Each structure stands twice: as C-alpha cells, then as structure tokens.
Coordinates of C-alpha atoms in Angstrom, one line a residue:
M1 CA 0.0 -0.1 0.0
E2 CA 2.7 2.4 0.8
T3 CA 4.9 1.2 -2.3
F4 CA 1.8 1.8 -4.5
D5 CA 0.5 5.2 -2.8
D6 CA -2.1 5.9 -5.7
V7 CA -3.5 2.5 -5.9
F8 CA -7.0 3.8 -4.9
M9 CA -7.1 6.5 -7.3
D10 CA -5.3 5.2 -10.5
P11 CA -6.7 2.2 -12.3
E12 CA -3.1 1.1 -13.9
S13 CA -1.5 1.3 -10.3
N14 CA -4.2 -0.6 -8.7
E15 CA -3.9 -3.4 -11.7
Q16 CA 0.0 -3.8 -11.0
A17 CA -0.6 -3.9 -7.3
A18 CA -3.4 -6.7 -7.8
E19 CA -1.3 -8.7 -10.2
F20 CA 1.8 -8.6 -7.7
I21 CA -0.6 -10.2 -5.1
R22 CA -1.8 -12.9 -7.5
Q23 CA 1.8 -13.9 -8.2
K24 CA 2.2 -14.2 -4.3
I25 CA -1.1 -16.5 -4.4
R26 CA 0.3 -18.8 -7.0
S27 CA 3.7 -19.2 -5.3
I28 CA 1.7 -20.4 -2.3
V29 CA -0.9 -22.5 -3.5
Q30 CA 0.4 -25.6 -5.2
D31 CA -2.3 -26.8 -7.1
P32 CA -2.4 -24.5 -10.2
E33 CA -6.4 -24.9 -10.7
K34 CA -7.2 -24.0 -7.2
A35 CA -4.4 -21.1 -7.6
E36 CA -5.9 -19.8 -10.9
L37 CA -9.2 -19.8 -9.4
L38 CA -8.4 -17.7 -6.2
T39 CA -6.8 -15.5 -8.4
L40 CA -9.4 -14.9 -10.8
C41 CA -12.2 -14.9 -8.2
P42 CA -11.2 -11.5 -7.2
R43 CA -12.4 -9.8 -10.6
Y44 CA -12.7 -6.6 -9.0
P45 CA -10.2 -4.1 -8.5
F46 CA -7.9 -4.4 -5.6
G47 CA -9.4 -2.5 -2.4
S48 CA -12.7 -2.5 -3.8
K49 CA -13.7 -5.2 -1.6
R50 CA -11.7 -6.1 1.5
P51 CA -9.1 -8.7 0.3
P52 CA -8.5 -12.5 2.6
S53 CA -5.3 -12.3 4.2
G54 CA -3.7 -13.5 7.5
H55 CA -1.4 -16.4 8.5
C56 CA -2.0 -20.0 6.5
Y57 CA -5.0 -18.6 4.8
Y58 CA -3.8 -19.5 1.1
E59 CA -1.6 -22.2 2.7
A60 CA -5.2 -23.9 3.8
F61 CA -5.9 -24.7 0.2
N62 CA -2.9 -26.8 -0.3
R63 CA -4.9 -29.6 2.1
S64 CA -6.5 -32.4 0.0
N65 CA -10.1 -31.9 1.8
V66 CA -10.3 -28.0 0.9
T67 CA -11.8 -27.0 -2.5
P68 CA -12.6 -23.4 -3.4
V69 CA -15.7 -23.3 -5.3
D70 CA -16.5 -20.0 -7.6
V71 CA -20.4 -19.1 -7.1
S72 CA -20.4 -15.6 -7.9
G73 CA -22.3 -16.8 -11.5
D74 CA -23.9 -19.7 -9.8
D75 CA -26.8 -19.6 -7.4
I76 CA -26.6 -22.0 -4.6
E77 CA -29.5 -23.5 -2.9
L78 CA -29.5 -26.1 0.4
Y79 CA -30.8 -29.6 0.2
E80 CA -30.9 -32.5 2.4
K81 CA -27.3 -33.5 2.0
G82 CA -25.4 -30.0 1.7
I83 CA -25.3 -27.4 -1.0
R84 CA -26.6 -27.4 -4.7
T85 CA -25.5 -25.0 -7.4
S86 CA -27.7 -23.7 -10.2
S87 CA -25.5 -25.6 -12.6
G88 CA -26.4 -28.8 -10.9
A89 CA -23.3 -29.6 -9.1
E90 CA -24.0 -31.2 -5.5
H91 CA -21.8 -30.8 -2.7
E92 CA -22.2 -33.2 0.4
F93 CA -21.5 -31.8 4.0
D94 CA -21.9 -32.8 7.4
M95 CA -21.8 -29.4 8.8
I96 CA -22.2 -25.9 6.7
I97 CA -20.8 -22.7 8.6
F98 CA -22.8 -19.5 7.6
A99 CA -19.7 -17.1 7.1
L100 CA -22.1 -14.7 5.3
G101 CA -20.3 -11.4 6.6
F102 CA -21.9 -8.7 8.9
H103 CA -23.4 -5.6 8.9
S104 CA -20.5 -3.1 9.3
G105 CA -20.1 0.4 10.8
T106 CA -23.4 1.2 11.8
G107 CA -24.8 -2.6 12.6
A108 CA -24.1 -2.8 16.3
L109 CA -24.9 1.0 16.9
N110 CA -28.4 0.5 15.6
E111 CA -28.9 -2.7 17.4
I112 CA -28.6 -0.8 20.8
E113 CA -31.7 1.2 19.8
I114 CA -30.2 4.6 21.0
R115 CA -32.9 7.3 20.8
G116 CA -32.3 11.0 20.6
S117 CA -33.7 14.2 21.7
Q118 CA -36.6 13.9 19.5
D119 CA -37.3 10.3 20.3
R120 CA -35.9 9.3 16.8
S121 CA -34.0 6.3 16.9
L122 CA -30.3 6.3 15.8
K123 CA -31.2 3.4 13.2
E124 CA -33.9 5.9 11.8
C125 CA -31.7 8.7 11.6
W126 CA -29.2 6.5 9.6
T127 CA -31.5 4.8 7.5
E128 CA -31.9 7.8 5.5
K129 CA -28.3 8.6 5.1
L130 CA -25.1 7.9 7.1
W131 CA -24.2 11.4 8.7
T132 CA -21.7 12.3 11.6
F133 CA -19.4 14.8 12.5
A134 CA -15.9 13.4 12.0
G135 CA -17.1 9.8 13.2
I136 CA -17.7 11.0 16.5
L137 CA -20.9 13.1 16.9
V138 CA -24.7 12.8 15.4
S139 CA -26.9 15.9 15.3
G140 CA -30.0 15.2 17.6
F141 CA -28.0 13.0 20.0
P142 CA -26.8 14.8 22.5
N143 CA -23.8 14.1 24.7
M144 CA -23.3 10.7 22.3
F145 CA -19.8 10.1 21.8
I146 CA -18.8 7.6 19.1
V147 CA -15.5 5.8 19.0
C148 CA -14.5 3.3 16.3
G149 CA -17.8 3.8 14.6
P150 CA -18.7 5.0 10.9
H151 CA -16.9 7.7 9.2
M152 CA -13.7 7.0 11.1
P153 CA -10.5 6.8 9.2
A154 CA -9.7 3.6 7.3
G155 CA -6.5 2.1 8.6
N156 CA -5.0 1.3 12.0
Q157 CA -7.9 1.7 14.7
P158 CA -5.8 2.2 17.7
N159 CA -4.2 5.3 16.4
M160 CA -7.6 6.7 15.5
L161 CA -9.1 5.8 18.7
E162 CA -6.3 7.9 20.6
V163 CA -6.9 10.9 18.6
A164 CA -10.7 10.5 19.2
V165 CA -10.6 9.9 22.9
N166 CA -8.3 12.7 23.1
W167 CA -10.7 15.1 21.5
I168 CA -13.8 13.6 23.2
G169 CA -11.6 14.3 26.6
K170 CA -11.0 18.2 25.4
M171 CA -14.5 18.7 24.8
I172 CA -15.9 17.3 28.2
R173 CA -13.2 19.3 30.2
H174 CA -14.5 22.2 28.2
L175 CA -17.7 21.8 29.2
E176 CA -16.9 21.3 32.9
S177 CA -14.8 24.4 33.0
I178 CA -17.9 26.6 31.8
K179 CA -20.2 24.3 34.1
F180 CA -22.2 23.1 31.4
A181 CA -23.7 19.8 30.9
Q182 CA -24.7 19.2 27.4
V183 CA -23.2 19.5 23.9
K184 CA -25.2 19.2 20.5
V185 CA -23.4 19.0 17.1
T186 CA -25.1 21.2 14.8
E187 CA -26.8 20.0 11.6
K188 CA -24.8 22.2 9.6
A189 CA -21.5 20.9 10.6
V190 CA -22.7 17.3 10.3
D191 CA -23.8 17.9 6.7
E192 CA -20.4 19.8 5.7
W193 CA -18.2 16.7 7.1
S194 CA -20.5 13.9 5.6
A195 CA -20.2 15.9 2.3
H196 CA -16.8 16.2 2.5
A197 CA -16.3 12.2 3.7
N198 CA -18.4 11.3 0.7
E199 CA -16.5 13.6 -2.0
I200 CA -13.4 12.1 -1.1
W201 CA -14.9 8.5 -1.2
N202 CA -16.4 9.4 -4.8
S203 CA -13.1 10.7 -6.0
A204 CA -11.4 7.3 -5.6
F205 CA -11.3 4.7 -8.5
I206 CA -12.3 2.2 -6.2
S207 CA -15.3 3.6 -5.3
G208 CA -17.6 2.5 -8.2
P209 CA -16.5 -1.2 -8.2
A210 CA -17.1 -1.1 -4.6
V211 CA -20.6 -0.4 -4.8
Q212 CA -21.0 -2.6 -8.2
D213 CA -19.5 -5.5 -6.2
R214 CA -21.6 -4.9 -3.0
S215 CA -18.5 -4.1 -0.8
W216 CA -19.1 -4.5 2.7
F217 CA -17.9 -1.1 3.7
V218 CA -20.3 0.5 1.6
D219 CA -22.7 -1.1 3.3
N220 CA -24.5 -2.7 0.5
S221 CA -23.6 -6.2 0.9
I222 CA -27.2 -6.7 2.3
P223 CA -29.6 -6.9 -1.1
G224 CA -31.6 -3.8 -1.2
K225 CA -29.9 -1.4 0.9
P226 CA -28.5 1.7 -0.8
P227 CA -24.7 2.2 -0.5
Q228 CA -23.1 4.7 1.6
I229 CA -19.5 4.8 2.8
M230 CA -18.6 3.5 6.3
F231 CA -15.4 5.1 6.6
Y232 CA -13.4 8.2 5.9
F233 CA -10.8 7.8 3.1
G234 CA -9.3 11.1 3.7
G235 CA -6.5 10.1 5.9
V236 CA -5.8 10.3 9.5
Q237 CA -4.1 13.8 9.4
N238 CA -7.2 15.3 7.4
W239 CA -9.5 13.9 9.9
K240 CA -7.6 15.4 12.6
S241 CA -7.5 18.9 11.4
W242 CA -11.0 18.9 11.3
L243 CA -11.1 17.9 14.8
D244 CA -8.3 20.3 15.6
N245 CA -10.1 23.1 13.9
E246 CA -13.3 22.5 16.0
I247 CA -10.9 23.2 19.1
G248 CA -9.2 26.3 17.4
T249 CA -12.5 28.0 16.7
A250 CA -14.0 27.6 20.1
W251 CA -16.4 24.9 19.4
A252 CA -17.8 26.9 16.8
S253 CA -19.8 24.1 15.6
M254 CA -21.5 23.0 19.0
V255 CA -24.4 24.0 20.9
L256 CA -23.4 24.0 24.6
N257 CA -26.7 24.1 27.1
S258 CA -26.3 24.7 31.0
P259 CA -27.2 22.0 33.5
T260 CA -30.8 23.3 33.9
H261 CA -31.5 23.0 30.2
A262 CA -29.9 19.8 29.8
D263 CA -31.9 18.3 32.4
S264 CA -35.1 19.2 31.4
A265 CA -37.7 16.4 30.8
E266 CA -40.6 16.5 28.4
E267 CA -43.0 15.2 30.7
N268 CA -42.1 18.3 33.1
A269 CA -42.1 20.8 30.3
S270 CA -45.4 19.7 29.3
S271 CA -47.0 20.0 32.4
Q272 CA -45.2 23.0 33.9
D273 CA -46.7 26.2 33.7
I274 CA -44.5 29.0 32.2
L275 CA -45.6 32.4 31.2
V276 CA -45.1 33.5 27.5
G277 CA -46.2 36.7 26.5
G278 CA -47.4 37.5 30.4
V279 CA -49.8 34.5 30.1
P280 CA -49.4 31.1 32.1
I281 CA -49.3 28.3 29.2
T282 CA -48.2 24.7 29.0
A283 CA -47.8 22.2 26.2
G284 CA -50.0 19.9 27.8
I285 CA -53.0 22.4 27.7
L286 CA -52.5 23.1 23.9
E287 CA -51.9 19.3 23.3
S288 CA -54.9 18.2 25.0
A289 CA -57.3 20.0 22.7
V290 CA -59.9 17.9 20.8
V291 CA -59.7 18.7 17.4
P292 CA -62.0 16.8 14.8
L293 CA -59.8 15.3 12.0
Q294 CA -60.5 13.4 8.9
Y295 CA -58.7 10.4 10.4
D296 CA -61.5 10.0 12.8
E297 CA -64.1 9.6 10.2
I298 CA -62.1 7.2 8.0
G299 CA -61.7 4.8 11.2
M300 CA -57.7 5.1 10.9
S301 CA -55.1 6.3 13.5
P302 CA -52.7 9.2 12.7
A303 CA -50.0 6.7 12.4
E304 CA -52.2 4.2 9.9
K305 CA -53.1 7.2 8.0
F306 CA -49.6 9.0 7.7
N307 CA -48.3 5.5 6.9
V308 CA -50.9 4.8 3.9
G309 CA -50.5 8.2 2.6
S310 CA -46.4 8.2 2.7
S311 CA -46.6 4.5 0.8
A312 CA -48.7 6.2 -1.7
C313 CA -46.8 9.2 -2.3
A314 CA -43.8 6.8 -2.3
R315 CA -45.3 4.8 -5.3
Y316 CA -45.9 7.8 -7.2
I317 CA -42.3 9.4 -6.4
D318 CA -41.0 5.7 -7.6
W319 CA -43.1 5.5 -10.9
A320 CA -41.7 9.2 -11.7
V321 CA -38.2 8.3 -11.0
R322 CA -38.5 5.1 -13.3
E323 CA -39.9 7.2 -16.3
M324 CA -37.5 9.7 -15.9
H325 CA -34.6 7.5 -15.9
D326 CA -36.1 5.4 -19.0
G327 CA -35.7 8.7 -21.2
G328 CA -37.7 11.6 -22.7
P329 CA -37.6 15.3 -21.6
A330 CA -34.5 16.3 -19.1
V331 CA -35.2 18.0 -15.8
R332 CA -35.5 21.6 -15.7
K333 CA -32.1 22.9 -14.6
D334 CA -33.5 25.3 -11.8
H335 CA -34.9 24.6 -8.4
R336 CA -36.7 21.4 -10.0
A337 CA -32.8 20.0 -10.3
H338 CA -32.6 20.0 -6.3
W339 CA -36.2 18.4 -6.0
W340 CA -35.2 15.5 -8.5
K341 CA -31.9 15.0 -6.5
V342 CA -33.9 14.4 -3.5
L343 CA -36.7 12.2 -5.1
Q344 CA -34.0 10.1 -6.5
Q345 CA -32.1 9.9 -3.1
F346 CA -35.6 8.8 -1.4
V347 CA -36.5 6.1 -3.9
E348 CA -32.9 4.5 -3.6
S349 CA -33.1 5.1 0.5
S350 CA -34.0 1.9 2.9
S351 CA -37.1 4.0 4.2
G352 CA -38.2 4.7 0.6
W353 CA -37.8 1.0 -0.7
A354 CA -40.0 -0.2 2.5
L355 CA -42.9 2.4 1.6
I356 CA -42.7 1.5 -1.9
G357 CA -42.8 -2.0 -1.2
Q358 CA -45.9 -1.8 1.1
S359 CA -47.8 0.5 -1.4
A360 CA -50.5 -0.2 -4.0
D361 CA -49.2 -1.1 -7.1
T362 CA -51.6 0.1 -9.8
K363 CA -53.1 3.6 -10.3
D364 CA -56.7 2.0 -9.8
K365 CA -55.4 0.6 -6.4
L366 CA -53.8 3.9 -5.5
D367 CA -56.9 5.7 -6.5
L368 CA -59.0 3.6 -3.9
V369 CA -56.5 4.0 -1.4
T370 CA -56.3 8.0 -1.9
S371 CA -60.0 8.3 -1.9
K372 CA -59.9 7.5 1.7
L373 CA -57.6 10.0 3.0
G374 CA -59.4 13.3 2.7
V375 CA -57.8 16.3 1.5
E376 CA -54.2 14.7 1.7
G377 CA -55.6 12.0 -0.5
E378 CA -57.0 14.2 -2.9
A379 CA -53.8 16.2 -3.2
I380 CA -51.8 12.8 -3.7
A381 CA -54.1 11.9 -6.4
W382 CA -54.1 15.2 -8.2
I383 CA -50.2 15.9 -7.9
G384 CA -48.7 12.2 -8.3
P385 CA -49.5 11.6 -11.7
E386 CA -48.1 15.0 -12.5
L387 CA -44.5 14.7 -11.1
V388 CA -42.6 13.9 -14.3
R389 CA -44.3 17.2 -16.1
M390 CA -43.6 19.1 -13.2
L391 CA -40.0 18.0 -13.3
T392 CA -39.5 18.8 -16.8
G393 CA -41.6 22.0 -16.9
Q394 CA -44.6 20.9 -19.1
T395 CA -47.0 22.1 -16.7
N396 CA -47.2 24.7 -13.9
P397 CA -47.1 23.2 -10.3
L398 CA -48.8 26.4 -9.1
F399 CA -51.9 25.3 -11.2
H400 CA -52.2 22.0 -9.4
V401 CA -51.9 23.3 -5.9
L402 CA -54.2 26.3 -6.3
K403 CA -57.0 24.5 -8.0
D404 CA -60.1 24.3 -6.3
D405 CA -58.5 26.2 -3.5
L406 CA -56.5 23.0 -2.9
L407 CA -53.8 24.8 -0.8
F408 CA -56.2 26.3 1.3
R409 CA -57.6 23.2 2.3
M410 CA -54.6 21.7 2.5
Y411 CA -53.5 24.0 5.4
L412 CA -56.8 23.1 7.4
S413 CA -56.4 19.5 6.7
D414 CA -54.9 17.0 9.2
E415 CA -51.3 17.7 8.4
G416 CA -51.5 21.1 9.8
A417 CA -54.9 21.1 12.0
R418 CA -53.5 20.6 15.1
P419 CA -50.4 23.3 15.2
N420 CA -52.9 25.8 13.9
R421 CA -55.5 25.0 16.8
Y422 CA -52.6 25.4 19.2
M423 CA -51.7 29.0 17.6
A424 CA -55.7 29.8 18.0
D425 CA -56.0 28.7 21.0
Y426 CA -52.9 30.5 22.5
A427 CA -54.2 33.7 20.8
K428 CA -57.4 33.0 22.3
I429 CA -55.8 33.1 26.1
L430 CA -53.5 36.1 25.2
T431 CA -56.1 38.2 23.7
S432 CA -58.5 37.4 26.7
Q433 CA -56.3 39.1 29.1
R434 CA -55.8 42.0 26.8
E435 CA -57.9 43.6 24.2
D436 CA -55.5 46.3 23.0
L437 CA -52.9 44.0 21.3
R438 CA -51.5 44.5 18.0
I439 CA -51.2 41.2 16.0
L440 CA -49.3 40.6 12.7
E441 CA -49.1 37.9 10.6
V442 CA -46.4 37.1 8.4
G443 CA -46.9 35.0 5.0
A444 CA -50.6 34.7 6.1
G445 CA -51.3 33.4 2.3
T446 CA -54.6 32.1 1.8
G447 CA -55.6 32.7 5.6
G448 CA -55.6 28.9 6.7
T449 CA -54.3 29.9 10.3
T450 CA -55.8 33.3 10.2
F451 CA -59.3 31.5 10.1
R452 CA -58.5 29.6 12.9
V453 CA -57.6 32.3 15.1
F454 CA -60.4 34.3 14.5
E455 CA -62.9 31.2 14.9
A456 CA -61.3 30.4 18.5
C457 CA -61.1 34.3 19.5
I458 CA -64.4 35.9 17.8
P459 CA -67.0 33.1 17.2
T460 CA -69.7 35.6 17.5
G461 CA -67.7 38.5 15.5
E462 CA -66.9 40.9 18.3
R463 CA -63.4 42.8 18.2
F464 CA -60.7 41.1 20.0
C465 CA -57.6 42.9 19.6
S466 CA -57.0 46.3 18.3
E467 CA -55.6 45.5 15.2
Y468 CA -55.0 42.3 12.9
M469 CA -52.4 42.9 10.0
Y470 CA -52.9 40.3 7.6
T471 CA -49.6 40.3 5.1
D472 CA -48.0 38.4 2.6
M473 CA -45.3 38.8 0.0
S474 CA -47.8 39.1 -2.4
N475 CA -51.7 40.6 -2.7
G476 CA -52.4 37.8 -4.7
F477 CA -53.5 35.8 -1.9
F478 CA -55.5 38.5 -0.2
K479 CA -58.8 37.9 -2.3
T480 CA -59.1 34.3 -0.5
G481 CA -58.6 35.8 2.8
Q482 CA -60.8 38.6 2.3
T483 CA -63.8 36.1 1.5
T484 CA -62.8 33.8 4.4
L485 CA -62.9 36.7 6.8
K486 CA -65.4 38.9 5.5
K487 CA -67.3 39.0 8.5
S488 CA -64.5 40.4 10.6
E489 CA -63.0 42.8 7.7
D490 CA -63.1 45.8 10.1
L491 CA -60.7 44.4 12.1
L492 CA -58.2 43.4 9.7
T493 CA -55.8 45.3 7.5
F494 CA -54.4 43.7 4.2
T495 CA -50.8 44.8 3.2
T496 CA -47.9 43.2 1.5
L497 CA -44.7 42.8 3.6
N498 CA -41.4 40.7 2.5
V499 CA -40.0 39.4 5.8
E500 CA -36.8 39.1 3.9
K501 CA -36.4 42.7 3.9
D502 CA -36.1 45.6 6.4
A503 CA -39.8 46.1 7.6
A504 CA -39.2 49.8 8.5
T505 CA -38.3 50.7 4.7
Q506 CA -41.9 48.9 4.0
G507 CA -43.7 51.2 6.1
F508 CA -44.0 49.1 9.3
E509 CA -43.4 50.6 12.6
E510 CA -40.6 48.8 14.4
H511 CA -41.2 47.4 17.7
S512 CA -44.7 48.0 17.8
Y513 CA -46.3 44.5 17.9
D514 CA -47.5 42.2 20.8
L515 CA -47.9 39.0 18.7
V516 CA -46.5 37.8 15.5
I517 CA -48.1 34.9 14.1
A518 CA -45.7 33.1 11.3
A519 CA -47.3 29.6 10.3
N520 CA -45.1 27.6 7.6
V521 CA -43.6 30.7 6.2
V522 CA -40.0 31.0 7.7
H523 CA -39.0 28.0 6.5
G524 CA -39.8 29.1 3.0
T525 CA -37.3 32.0 3.1
R526 CA -33.5 32.5 2.0
S527 CA -32.2 33.2 5.6
L528 CA -33.7 31.9 8.5
T529 CA -31.6 34.4 10.6
Q530 CA -32.6 37.3 8.4
S531 CA -36.4 36.8 8.4
L532 CA -36.4 36.1 12.3
G533 CA -34.4 39.2 12.3
T534 CA -37.3 41.3 10.5
I535 CA -39.7 39.6 12.8
H536 CA -37.9 40.6 15.9
K537 CA -37.7 44.5 14.8
L538 CA -41.4 44.2 14.7
L539 CA -42.1 42.9 18.0
K540 CA -42.0 45.0 21.2
P541 CA -39.5 43.7 23.7
G542 CA -41.3 41.0 25.6
G543 CA -43.6 40.4 22.4
V544 CA -44.2 37.0 21.2
L545 CA -43.7 35.0 18.1
G546 CA -46.1 32.3 17.5
L547 CA -44.3 29.6 15.0
V548 CA -46.1 26.9 13.2
E549 CA -43.5 25.1 11.4
L550 CA -43.3 21.6 9.6
T551 CA -40.4 19.7 11.3
R552 CA -39.8 16.6 9.4
L553 CA -39.5 16.3 5.7
T554 CA -42.2 13.3 4.4
P555 CA -43.1 11.9 1.1
Y556 CA -46.1 13.8 1.4
F557 CA -44.8 17.3 1.6
N558 CA -41.8 16.3 -0.4
M559 CA -44.1 15.6 -3.3
A560 CA -46.5 18.2 -2.6
F561 CA -44.6 21.3 -2.2
G562 CA -40.9 20.0 -3.9
S563 CA -42.0 21.2 -7.0
L564 CA -42.6 25.0 -5.9
S565 CA -39.7 27.4 -6.1
G566 CA -40.0 28.8 -2.9
W567 CA -39.3 25.4 -1.1
W568 CA -35.8 25.8 -2.5
L569 CA -34.6 29.6 -1.3
G570 CA -32.7 28.1 1.6
V571 CA -30.4 26.0 -0.6
D572 CA -27.6 28.9 0.0
E573 CA -28.2 28.6 3.5
G574 CA -27.0 24.8 3.5
R575 CA -30.8 23.5 3.5
T576 CA -30.2 21.5 0.2
E577 CA -32.9 18.6 1.2
S578 CA -35.7 20.5 2.2
P579 CA -36.3 23.7 3.8
L580 CA -37.3 22.1 7.1
Q581 CA -35.8 22.7 10.3
S582 CA -36.5 20.1 13.1
A583 CA -38.1 21.3 16.3
E584 CA -34.5 21.1 18.0
Q585 CA -33.0 23.5 15.3
W586 CA -35.6 25.7 15.7
G587 CA -34.7 25.7 19.5
E588 CA -31.4 27.4 18.2
Q589 CA -32.6 29.7 15.4
P590 CA -34.2 32.2 17.0
Q591 CA -31.6 33.1 19.4
K592 CA -29.4 34.3 16.3
A593 CA -31.9 36.9 16.0
G594 CA -32.5 37.8 19.5
F595 CA -35.2 35.7 20.7
S596 CA -35.2 33.8 24.0
G597 CA -35.1 30.4 22.0
V598 CA -38.2 28.0 22.3
D599 CA -40.2 28.8 25.2
L600 CA -42.8 26.1 24.3
A601 CA -43.2 23.4 22.0
A602 CA -46.4 21.4 21.3
Y603 CA -46.5 18.7 18.6
D604 CA -49.4 17.5 16.4
F605 CA -49.0 13.9 17.2
P606 CA -47.4 11.4 19.5
K607 CA -43.8 10.8 19.4
F608 CA -43.1 8.8 16.2
E609 CA -46.0 10.4 14.1
R610 CA -44.7 14.0 14.7
H611 CA -43.7 16.1 11.7
S612 CA -45.2 19.6 12.7
A613 CA -45.2 21.8 15.9
F614 CA -46.4 24.9 17.1
L615 CA -43.6 27.1 18.8
L616 CA -43.4 30.1 21.1
S617 CA -40.4 32.6 21.4
T618 CA -40.0 35.9 23.1
A619 CA -38.4 38.8 21.6
L620 CA -35.6 40.2 24.1
T621 CA -33.8 43.2 23.8
A622 CA -30.3 43.2 21.9
V623 CA -28.1 40.9 23.4
S624 CA -24.8 39.6 22.5
A625 CA -24.5 36.4 20.5
T626 CA -21.9 35.1 22.9
D627 CA -24.4 35.5 26.0
R628 CA -27.1 33.2 24.4
V629 CA -27.2 29.4 25.3
A630 CA -29.6 27.4 23.3
P631 CA -32.4 25.9 25.5
P632 CA -33.9 22.7 25.2
V633 CA -36.7 21.6 22.7
T634 CA -38.7 18.8 24.4

C-alpha cells in the first residue's frame, strides 16, 4: 500500500498491485487450478472489497480436503445432503458454516436502539443517510460520543482511537470548565463533514467497483440497501485537522447547554406552567385540545393514515423516477434539479424501499387508497400523476396546488390542523387578558391559520384585539383571505410584507406589535436568521412570536411542495434537501435573531408520528450572541 500510494486512485497502478498479489497467491497455492481460481475470483480492483489475508489462509488450500468453488455466477441452494448449485453440481457436507459477513459500521450501534432528543432512533436517522461529525458526534443525539464507528478513517484503529478519545476528553473538560452539561453538534457541521467524506470517497477509482460488487464497507452487501461509505478515506491527518479546527474555533460547530436546560424532561415541560407573553401556558394544555380530524371519520389512527399516505406518495415518486430514467425530456435546470436529486435519494433509501414495497402497485388501487385520505388523498391523487410533467416544466405546479382552493384546504387538513389550533388557542388565551394587542401575521397566504385564530377568538364576531395585520409577500392571496374572513373585515388590514427585507423600509413601525404569527412561512425564506431578525424588529420587547412549522420531511411534503421554487430558497443557507428544520433546530435559530429560543413546543401527534409543531419564542432586547445559550426543545 505504501509502495503503490496511488492504488486507490489510478486503475493502472491498482492492476500492478493486484497482479503482484496474484503472483504471491500462485507461489503459495501448489495446485495450479486452485491457484488460478483464487486469483481469478476477485475480478474487482484490489481494495474495492476487503481482500482475504492472514497467516495460513492461502496455505489451507494446499490441503486435499479443501476445494474452492466459484459461486459468483452460480446460485446456491440447500438440499438434504448439503449444497446444490444452479449448474447442477452437488456438494455433500456434514456441517455448513454460514460465514456470510456482517453489518459493518452502523450495525452494532443500530442494534442498541439508541434514541435521540426527538425520540428518533439512531437507526431511523441513519436509514435515510449516514451522517456524523468526524465519526464522533451525530446531530440530534446530545452527549453521545462515538469511537470506532462509521466515518472514522480507514486504517489502524488504535491510532485513530487515541486521537478521538483525546478530542472527546478536551470537549468534556471544556464543558466542565464553563459549568455546562450538554453538547450538541449542529446539522450544518454534520452535513459539511458527511459531504466531505462522501466527496473524498467518490473521487477514488475504487468507489464504483465497491458499489457494483457490494462491498461491506459501502454497506450494500445486504440486498436492497442503498450504498453509503462507512469509513473516511481522506487520511488520519486530514481527519484530525477537522477536529483540531473545532478546538481552534472555540467549538463553533457545537451548541452547549447549561445543566438546567440539559436536565429538562419532556414530561415536566408539558405539564409545568410557564409565562409566555405574560400568560401561563403549558404544552399539555394545548395538546389536550380535541380537534376533529379526517382520520377519525375514516377509522384510521394518525400512524395508519400517515403510513398509508406516505406509501401512496412513495409509489408515485418511484414511478416518476423510473420514467425519468427511461428517457424523455430532461429535468429543468432550476430549483427542480434539487427536487429531482431528493426524489432519487428517497427511492434509493431503505425507508423509501420499504414504503414502496407496501404500497398499492397500480393506479386504480392507488386511487382507491387515496380516496379514503381526505384532502391529503386528493392532493396525492392530483399531484402524483403530474410529477414528471412538473419536473420537466411541461406543467405549472402552482396550477395544481391552487386549483379548487386545494392549497387552502391542505393547510386546514390533518397535516396542519392541530398546530394551527394550538396557535388559535394561545391567541385566545392571550387576547382574553388584553384587548389592546396589536397582532401581525407574516405570510398569511390563503388565510388557513388566520381562519382558525378568528374562529377561536371571535366566534360571534366581536373585536378581540386593537389591530390584526394580514400580510404576505404578494397581494395575490388576499382575495381568498378577504372572502373567508369577510365578517371581520373591519378588524383586518391587508398589506404586503417581505419578511426577508427590512420592515421599516416597507412602511412598518418597528417594535410595535405584541404578537407575530408565522405559520409555515419562515422555512420558505432564503435566510432564517434574516427573516427572524425582521420579525424581531417588528415585535415589542417581550412580544411573542408564534411559529407553526413543519419539522420533518415526509414523502407527502416532498411531493406536494418540492415542485415549488419557494421550497428551495434556503439552498444557499445549506438547506439542500428541504427547507425544513427540526424542532431542535428551531430551538437554536431564534436565538441568533435576538429571541429567547423556544419557550414552549407543542406537537401535532405522539412522538413517532410527529412532523409539525407550534413553537413560542419571546423577543428579547439586544444581547450579544456570545451570551446566548440554546434552550432545550422537548
């Protein structure tokens, strides 16, 4: 390996090294036929699979009772006397040892059933894609340090272990020195490292053959599993430089929490009264609301409806990807290129394969399934067959989501009903204490959230605040809102606001609003920090931001909104797979813009079905970024 230091990068050099090894095998194995079989069986380049080696391995083939059999093109089956090949050869045995390999890199960790701060298992996280920070930390799993796991450098493990343990020790000592108790790595740092590790591997000549020949170190030795590199091929020194840089930048990629925040439990948080906007509120109160949902009418649990809808979306996505691969018009080279990449990654993922496998396999059967899913089923049936035309620019995606007020009804459907209800219930509690509140809604769009707020606060039509400012980037949506909320038109002011630009230059008075409502809008901007900063300037000190946000990319959201250009505005900010942020990330984002973090988080469904949340955050006076500590999101 040291003599041929370009063996992984240059095919000619690799072949020279491989032939050297073949000659060594021939010199050890005395039977020419056995030797030739052993040297010809590994037709793949040296290093694309782990080569057999060790004391007396090849010498064993000199025994008269040891015979190698090439089954690379000859399927095998068990029968009563031993093993039979598809070519008809039978081999009788008294004992068969199944030395079929193992699940490398992630297998042992996945078996432990480790669950992160959002009650998502490590296995679930790594099913979608393998991501770590330098093989040591994983986003969403605070205080979990990994040694000798995936993304560690390939090579002599004791050397890497010493580097890793020293780095972990310095991290823990730093936490102790500042009297903090928790460290979380940011998703941005994890994305950057994982992209770097994949780029290094993909630049290697052996990466293609490793996937083709199902090498265990790209984790696709198990049929059906998508390939993902288990180890880092950039060398120990390069890996160590990433770790050293983190120390040199004062742990810039880490979010550190105090003991009080780190020890908070979800059960306590949901039942403990806190003051937000001067009124006591708990997540438990909001989540206990009885909200009539479509799944009640169709006799499905939230989990069942979610899985059925996801499977239907998965099938449509799979059909679209297959059709695109078969030829025809190319994907438009705009935001749809990002969407196309995500769609392909989904169908190649283990979770995608599983959903496709359990879905209906004909259009008629899918129509029968989606007809039972309410508005979500209508959206799936309407958008699914149009995916290829959307990708290639043959149809305008907006036509499909705006037809028959579909977008408005989607916002009122099961997917967004509960968080919107929480927003309405909080507004009702807040305005019942004060009637002089000034409320501004950002990105009110078709008025789905506004409708719920007005329905809760003024069921009989009386005033509940001094002003309700209904804003959106474009006045094109105002007609729907004005029609839906006509009986309250004297309370409403309709005006345009681009939350990505300074509000004062658009005619808004700074620090003048008590409550800003932003329902599924902030994630659709180019810069979360910029948008939250604009909102902060609109709020009085102590004013409240009520966020309703999708917190998890599902096949439904991917299919329904991925075709829209606004879905991809955050690409330059690093949100390349979707614009969405987890609830944990939303715990970090508001702080950068001068908010308290997340004071309260109420979720749509129980833990495993969660994909949307209602979040409250308080506008603080200007503070130094170095003084802020991210609170927990439970």
